CSV table of C-alpha atoms and ligand atoms in Angstrom, one decimal:
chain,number,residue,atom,x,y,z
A,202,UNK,CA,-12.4,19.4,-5.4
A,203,UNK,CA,-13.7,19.4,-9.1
A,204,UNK,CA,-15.9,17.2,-11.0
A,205,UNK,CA,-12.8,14.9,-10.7
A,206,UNK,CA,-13.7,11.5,-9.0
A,207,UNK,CA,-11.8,11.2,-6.0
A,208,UNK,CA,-9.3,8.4,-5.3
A,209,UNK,CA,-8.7,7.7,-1.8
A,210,UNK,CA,-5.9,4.5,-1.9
A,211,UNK,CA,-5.0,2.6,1.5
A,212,UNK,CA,-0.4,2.6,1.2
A,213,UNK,CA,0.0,-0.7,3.1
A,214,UNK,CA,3.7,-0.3,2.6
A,215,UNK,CA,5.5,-3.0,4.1
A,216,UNK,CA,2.8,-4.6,6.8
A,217,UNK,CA,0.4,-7.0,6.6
A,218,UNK,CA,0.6,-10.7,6.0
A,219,UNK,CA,-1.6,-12.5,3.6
A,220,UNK,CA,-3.6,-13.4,6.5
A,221,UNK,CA,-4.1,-10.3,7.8
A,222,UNK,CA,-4.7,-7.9,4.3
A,223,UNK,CA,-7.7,-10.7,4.2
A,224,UNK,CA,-9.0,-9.7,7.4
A,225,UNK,CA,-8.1,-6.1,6.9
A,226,UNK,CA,-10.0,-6.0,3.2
A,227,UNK,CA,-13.2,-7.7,4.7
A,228,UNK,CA,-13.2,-5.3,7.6
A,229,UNK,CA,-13.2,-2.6,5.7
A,230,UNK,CA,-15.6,-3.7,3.3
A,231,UNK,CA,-18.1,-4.0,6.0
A,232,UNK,CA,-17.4,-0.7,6.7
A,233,UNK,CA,-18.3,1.0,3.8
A,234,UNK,CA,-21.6,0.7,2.0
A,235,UNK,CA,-22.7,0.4,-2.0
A,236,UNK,CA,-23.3,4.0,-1.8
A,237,UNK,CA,-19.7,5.3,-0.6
A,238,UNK,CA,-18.2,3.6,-4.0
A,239,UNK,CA,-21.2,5.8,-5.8
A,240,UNK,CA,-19.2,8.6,-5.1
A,241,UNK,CA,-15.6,7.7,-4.3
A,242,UNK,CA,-13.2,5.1,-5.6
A,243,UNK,CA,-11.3,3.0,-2.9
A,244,UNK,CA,-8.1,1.7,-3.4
A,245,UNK,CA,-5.8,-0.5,-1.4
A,246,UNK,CA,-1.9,-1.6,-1.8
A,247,UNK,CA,-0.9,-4.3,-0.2
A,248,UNK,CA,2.1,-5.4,-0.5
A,249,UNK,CA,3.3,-7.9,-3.2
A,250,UNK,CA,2.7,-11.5,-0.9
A,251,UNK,CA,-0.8,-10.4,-0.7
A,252,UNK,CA,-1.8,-9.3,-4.0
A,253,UNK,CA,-2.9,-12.7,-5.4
A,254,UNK,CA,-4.9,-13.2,-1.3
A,255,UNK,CA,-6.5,-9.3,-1.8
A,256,UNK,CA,-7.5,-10.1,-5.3
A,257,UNK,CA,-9.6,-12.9,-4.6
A,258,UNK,CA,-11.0,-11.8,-1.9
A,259,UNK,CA,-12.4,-9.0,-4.0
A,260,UNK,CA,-13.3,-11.1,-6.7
A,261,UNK,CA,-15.2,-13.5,-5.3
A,262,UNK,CA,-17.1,-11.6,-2.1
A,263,UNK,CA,-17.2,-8.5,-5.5
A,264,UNK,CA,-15.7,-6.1,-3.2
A,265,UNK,CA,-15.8,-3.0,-5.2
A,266,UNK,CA,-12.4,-1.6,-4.0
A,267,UNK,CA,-9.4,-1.2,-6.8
A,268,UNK,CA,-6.7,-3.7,-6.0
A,269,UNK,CA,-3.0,-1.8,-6.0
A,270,UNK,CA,0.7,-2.3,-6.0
A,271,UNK,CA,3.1,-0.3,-4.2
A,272,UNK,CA,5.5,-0.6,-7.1
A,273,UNK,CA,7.2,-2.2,-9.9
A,274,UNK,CA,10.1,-2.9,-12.0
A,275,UNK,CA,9.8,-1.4,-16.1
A,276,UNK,CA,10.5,-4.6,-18.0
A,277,UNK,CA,8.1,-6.9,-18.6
A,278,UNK,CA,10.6,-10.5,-17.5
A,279,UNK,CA,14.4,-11.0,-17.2
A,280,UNK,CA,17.2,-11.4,-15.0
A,281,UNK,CA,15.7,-9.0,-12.2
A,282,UNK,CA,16.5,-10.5,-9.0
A,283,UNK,CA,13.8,-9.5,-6.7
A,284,UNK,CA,11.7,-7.5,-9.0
A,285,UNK,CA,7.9,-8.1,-9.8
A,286,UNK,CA,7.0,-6.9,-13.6
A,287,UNK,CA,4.1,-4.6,-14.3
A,288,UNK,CA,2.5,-7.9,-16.9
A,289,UNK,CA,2.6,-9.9,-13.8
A,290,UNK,CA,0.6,-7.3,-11.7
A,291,UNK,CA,-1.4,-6.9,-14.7
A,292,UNK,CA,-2.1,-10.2,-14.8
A,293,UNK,CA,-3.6,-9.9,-11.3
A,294,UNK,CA,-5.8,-7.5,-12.3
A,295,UNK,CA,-4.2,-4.8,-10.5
A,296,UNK,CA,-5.4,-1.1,-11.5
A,297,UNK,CA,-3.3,1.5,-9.6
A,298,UNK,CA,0.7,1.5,-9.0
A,299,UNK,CA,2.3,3.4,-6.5
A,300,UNK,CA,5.6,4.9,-8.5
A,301,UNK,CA,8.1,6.7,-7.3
A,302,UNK,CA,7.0,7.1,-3.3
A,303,UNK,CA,9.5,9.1,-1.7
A,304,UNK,CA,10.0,5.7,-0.2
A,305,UNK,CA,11.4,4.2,-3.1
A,306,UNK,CA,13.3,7.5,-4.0
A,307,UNK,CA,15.5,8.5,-0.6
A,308,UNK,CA,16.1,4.5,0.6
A,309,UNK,CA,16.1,2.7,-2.3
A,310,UNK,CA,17.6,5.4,-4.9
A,311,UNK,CA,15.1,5.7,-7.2
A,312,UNK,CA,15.7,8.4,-9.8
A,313,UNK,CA,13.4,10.7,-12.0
A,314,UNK,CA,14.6,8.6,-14.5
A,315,UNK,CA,13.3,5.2,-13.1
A,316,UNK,CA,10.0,6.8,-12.3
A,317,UNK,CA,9.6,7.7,-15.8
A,318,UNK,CA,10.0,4.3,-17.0
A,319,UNK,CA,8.1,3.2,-14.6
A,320,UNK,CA,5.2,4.9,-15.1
A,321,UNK,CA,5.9,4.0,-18.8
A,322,UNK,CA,5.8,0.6,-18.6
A,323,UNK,CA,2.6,0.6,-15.9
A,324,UNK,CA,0.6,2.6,-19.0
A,325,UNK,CA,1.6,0.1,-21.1
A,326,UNK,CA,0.4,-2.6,-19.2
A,327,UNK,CA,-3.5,-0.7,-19.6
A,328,UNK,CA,-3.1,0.3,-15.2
A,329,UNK,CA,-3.3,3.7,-14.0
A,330,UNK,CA,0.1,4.8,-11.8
A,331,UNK,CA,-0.1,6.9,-8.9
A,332,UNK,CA,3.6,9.1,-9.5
A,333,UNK,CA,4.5,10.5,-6.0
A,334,UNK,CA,6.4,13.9,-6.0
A,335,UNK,CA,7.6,16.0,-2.5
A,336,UNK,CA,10.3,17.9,-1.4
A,337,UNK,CA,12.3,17.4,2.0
A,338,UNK,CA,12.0,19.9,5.1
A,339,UNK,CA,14.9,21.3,4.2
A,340,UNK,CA,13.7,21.7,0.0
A,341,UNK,CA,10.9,23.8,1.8
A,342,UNK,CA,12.6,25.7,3.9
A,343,UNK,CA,15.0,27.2,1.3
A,344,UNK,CA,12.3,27.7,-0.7
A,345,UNK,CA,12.7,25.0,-3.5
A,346,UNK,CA,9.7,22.7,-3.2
A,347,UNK,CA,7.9,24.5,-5.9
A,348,UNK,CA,10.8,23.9,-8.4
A,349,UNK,CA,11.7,20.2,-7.1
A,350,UNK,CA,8.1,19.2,-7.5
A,351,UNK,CA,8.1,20.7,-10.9
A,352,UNK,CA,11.2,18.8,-12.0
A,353,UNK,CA,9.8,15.6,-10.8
A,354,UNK,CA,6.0,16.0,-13.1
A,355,UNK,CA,8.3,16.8,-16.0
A,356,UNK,CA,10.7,14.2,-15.6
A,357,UNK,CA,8.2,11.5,-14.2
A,358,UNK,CA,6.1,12.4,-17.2
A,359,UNK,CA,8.3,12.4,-19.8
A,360,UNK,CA,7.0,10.7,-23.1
A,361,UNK,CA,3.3,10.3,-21.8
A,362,UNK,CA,0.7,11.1,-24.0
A,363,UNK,CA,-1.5,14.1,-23.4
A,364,UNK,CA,-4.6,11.9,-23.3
A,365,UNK,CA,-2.9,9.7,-20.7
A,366,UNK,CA,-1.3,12.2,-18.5
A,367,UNK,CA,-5.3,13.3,-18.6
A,368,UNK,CA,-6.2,9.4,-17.1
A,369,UNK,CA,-3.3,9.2,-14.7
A,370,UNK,CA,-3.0,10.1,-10.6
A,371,UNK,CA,-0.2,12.3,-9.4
A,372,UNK,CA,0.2,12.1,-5.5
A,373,UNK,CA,1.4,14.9,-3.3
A,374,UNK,CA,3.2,14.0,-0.7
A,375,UNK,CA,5.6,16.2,1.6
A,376,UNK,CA,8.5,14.0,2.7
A,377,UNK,CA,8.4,16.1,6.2
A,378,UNK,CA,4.9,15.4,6.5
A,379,UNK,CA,4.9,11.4,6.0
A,380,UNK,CA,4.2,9.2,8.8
A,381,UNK,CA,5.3,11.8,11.3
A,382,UNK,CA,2.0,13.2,12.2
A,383,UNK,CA,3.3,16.6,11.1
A,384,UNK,CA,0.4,17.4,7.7
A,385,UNK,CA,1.1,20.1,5.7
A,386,UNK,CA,-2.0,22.7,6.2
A,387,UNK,CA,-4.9,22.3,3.9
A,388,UNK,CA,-3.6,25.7,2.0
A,389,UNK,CA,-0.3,24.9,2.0
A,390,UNK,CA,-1.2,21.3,0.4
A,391,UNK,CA,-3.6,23.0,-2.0
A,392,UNK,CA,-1.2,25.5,-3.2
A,393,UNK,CA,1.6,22.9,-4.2
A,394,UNK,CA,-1.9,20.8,-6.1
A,395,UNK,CA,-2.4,23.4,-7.7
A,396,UNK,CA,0.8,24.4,-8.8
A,397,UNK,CA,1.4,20.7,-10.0
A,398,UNK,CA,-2.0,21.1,-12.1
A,399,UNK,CA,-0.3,23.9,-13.6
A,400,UNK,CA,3.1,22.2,-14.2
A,401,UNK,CA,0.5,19.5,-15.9
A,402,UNK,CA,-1.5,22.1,-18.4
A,403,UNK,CA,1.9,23.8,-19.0
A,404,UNK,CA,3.7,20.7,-20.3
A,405,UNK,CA,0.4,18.6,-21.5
A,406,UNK,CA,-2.0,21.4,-22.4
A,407,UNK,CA,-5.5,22.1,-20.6
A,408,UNK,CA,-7.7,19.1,-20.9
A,409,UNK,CA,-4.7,16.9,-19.1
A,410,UNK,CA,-4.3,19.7,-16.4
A,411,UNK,CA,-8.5,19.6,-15.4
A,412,UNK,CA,-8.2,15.9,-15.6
A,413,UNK,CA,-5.6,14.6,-13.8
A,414,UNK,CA,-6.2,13.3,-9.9
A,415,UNK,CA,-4.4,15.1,-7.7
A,416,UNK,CA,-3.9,13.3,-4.4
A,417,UNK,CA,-2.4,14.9,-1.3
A,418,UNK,CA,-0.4,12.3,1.2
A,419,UNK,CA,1.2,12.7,4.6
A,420,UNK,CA,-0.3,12.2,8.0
A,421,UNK,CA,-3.7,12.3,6.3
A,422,UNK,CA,-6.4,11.0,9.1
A,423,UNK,CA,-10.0,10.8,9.9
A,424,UNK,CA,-9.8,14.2,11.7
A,425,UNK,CA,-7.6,16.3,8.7
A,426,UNK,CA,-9.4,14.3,5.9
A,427,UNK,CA,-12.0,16.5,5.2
A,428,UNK,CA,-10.9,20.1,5.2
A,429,UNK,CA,-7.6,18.3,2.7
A,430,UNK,CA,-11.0,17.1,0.3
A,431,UNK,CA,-12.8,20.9,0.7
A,432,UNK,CA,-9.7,21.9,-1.2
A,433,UNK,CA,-10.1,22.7,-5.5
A,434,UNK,CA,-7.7,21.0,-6.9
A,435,UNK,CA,-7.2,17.8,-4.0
A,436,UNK,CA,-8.6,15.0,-5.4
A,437,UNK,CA,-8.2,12.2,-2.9
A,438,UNK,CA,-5.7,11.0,-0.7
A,439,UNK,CA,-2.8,8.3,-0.4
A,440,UNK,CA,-2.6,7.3,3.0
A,441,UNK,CA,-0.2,5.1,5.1
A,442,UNK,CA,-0.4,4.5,9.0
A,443,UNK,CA,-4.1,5.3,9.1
A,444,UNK,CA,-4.7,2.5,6.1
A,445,UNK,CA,-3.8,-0.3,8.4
A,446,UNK,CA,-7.1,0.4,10.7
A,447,UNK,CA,-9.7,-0.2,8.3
A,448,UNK,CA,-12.1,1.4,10.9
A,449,UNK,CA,-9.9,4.2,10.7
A,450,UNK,CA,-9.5,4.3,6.7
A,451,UNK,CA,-13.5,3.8,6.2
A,452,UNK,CA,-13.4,7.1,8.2
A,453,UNK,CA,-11.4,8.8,5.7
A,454,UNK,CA,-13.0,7.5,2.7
A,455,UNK,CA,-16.4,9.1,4.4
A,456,UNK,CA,-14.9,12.4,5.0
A,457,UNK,CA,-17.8,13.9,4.1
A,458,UNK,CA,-19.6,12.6,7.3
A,459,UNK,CA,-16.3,13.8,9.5
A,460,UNK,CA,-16.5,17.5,8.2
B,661,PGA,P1,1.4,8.4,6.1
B,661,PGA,O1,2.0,7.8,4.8
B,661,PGA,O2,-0.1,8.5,5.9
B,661,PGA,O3,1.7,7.3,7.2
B,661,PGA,O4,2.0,9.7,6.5
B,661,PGA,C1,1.6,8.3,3.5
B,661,PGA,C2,2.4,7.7,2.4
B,661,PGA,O5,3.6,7.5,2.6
B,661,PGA,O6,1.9,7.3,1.4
């Protein structure tokens, strides 16, 4: 890892009630102390019934962990059915948006396309997205991660500013390697980083390559957190299942401790 603050965000996907992302945000606020935010930022995603609950809890006990989305649609209002505008999660004071987890992209069709505007539309709205990028088992067996991963910065990116791409969080994630237990090995995750940095100097020149977060995700836990965060060009971690245990999640964010 660089001089590039690391991110380490909580991916509550679809779990949690109101209730319990209360609970779960106070927990793990008593597990982390003024000095851990001194040297990493903490974010969590809950998903969209909680929001407005995580929010003020954070507000009002001045909790100083990010509050996140899991996604969003790319227009502002309209005739969406079901969809939840970046303005409104704005309006939350939301700062991070999950776009394009592989999620989103194999069971809900999300294209390269959509991700773009996406991450479009969550710049617009002055928030930071998190743009997820992996390749299937079988990408990475015939050898095509590298190039899928490629296509998905370039596409994702599409139409960002230098200065923004520079701002903005990229996750890692190896479809084989989420929520299965299965990580990808700390050299195998740090090669694909820092291929991805390169994809970013390539495309958006140097300053936007050494400045955009690079998180890795997949089966990341207290025990694999640390030698993922030794790595030069890993800057932080998305992680799901371990999230939900915020004794578990405080562990990760203190990797350092763990190593
Ligand atoms: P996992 O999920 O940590 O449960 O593998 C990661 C993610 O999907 O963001």
């Amino acid at each position: 890892m660089a001089d590039r603050f690391p991110l380490i965000s909580g991916n509550w996907k679809m779990n949690n009630n109101h209730f319990e992302a209360i609970q779960s945000v106070q927990k793990l606020s008593y597990a982390l102390t003024k000095d851990d935010y001194e040297v990493v930022e903490v974010s969590v995603h809950p998903p969209f019934t909680d929001v407005r609950s995580v929010q003020t809890v954070i507000e009002a006990d001045k909790i100083d962990i990010r509050l996140g989305a899991q996604n969003c649609h790319w227009e502002t209002k309209g005739a969406f059915t079901g969809e939840v505008s970046p303005a409104m999660l704005a309006k939350l004071n939301v700062v991070y948006v999950i776009v394009g987890h592989s999620e989103r992209r194999e069971l809900f069709g999300e294209t390269d396309e959509d991700v773009n505007k996406k991450v479009l539309a969550v710049l617009g709205q002055e928030m930071t997205p998190i743009m997820c990028c992996g390749e299937t088992s079988t990408e990475r067996e015939a050898g095509a991660a590298e190039s899928k991963v490629e296509r998905q910065v370039k596409e994702g990116l599409a139409g960002v500013t230098k200065a923004a791409v520079a701002e903005l969080v990229i996750a890692y994630e190896p479809i084989w390697a989420i929520g299965t237990g299965a990580t990808a090995t700390a050299q195998d995750a740090q090669n694909m980083c820092a291929h991805i940095r390169s994809v970013v100097s390539d495309n958006f020149g140097a300053d936007a390559g050494a400045g955009v977060r690079i998180q890795y995700g997949g089966s990341v836990k207290p025990t694999n957190a640390a030698e993922l965060m030794s790595q030069a060009d890993i800057d932080g971690a998305l992680v799901g299942g371990a999230s939900l245990d915020p004794e578990d999640f405080s562990r990760i964010v203190n990797w350092r401790l763990e190593a």
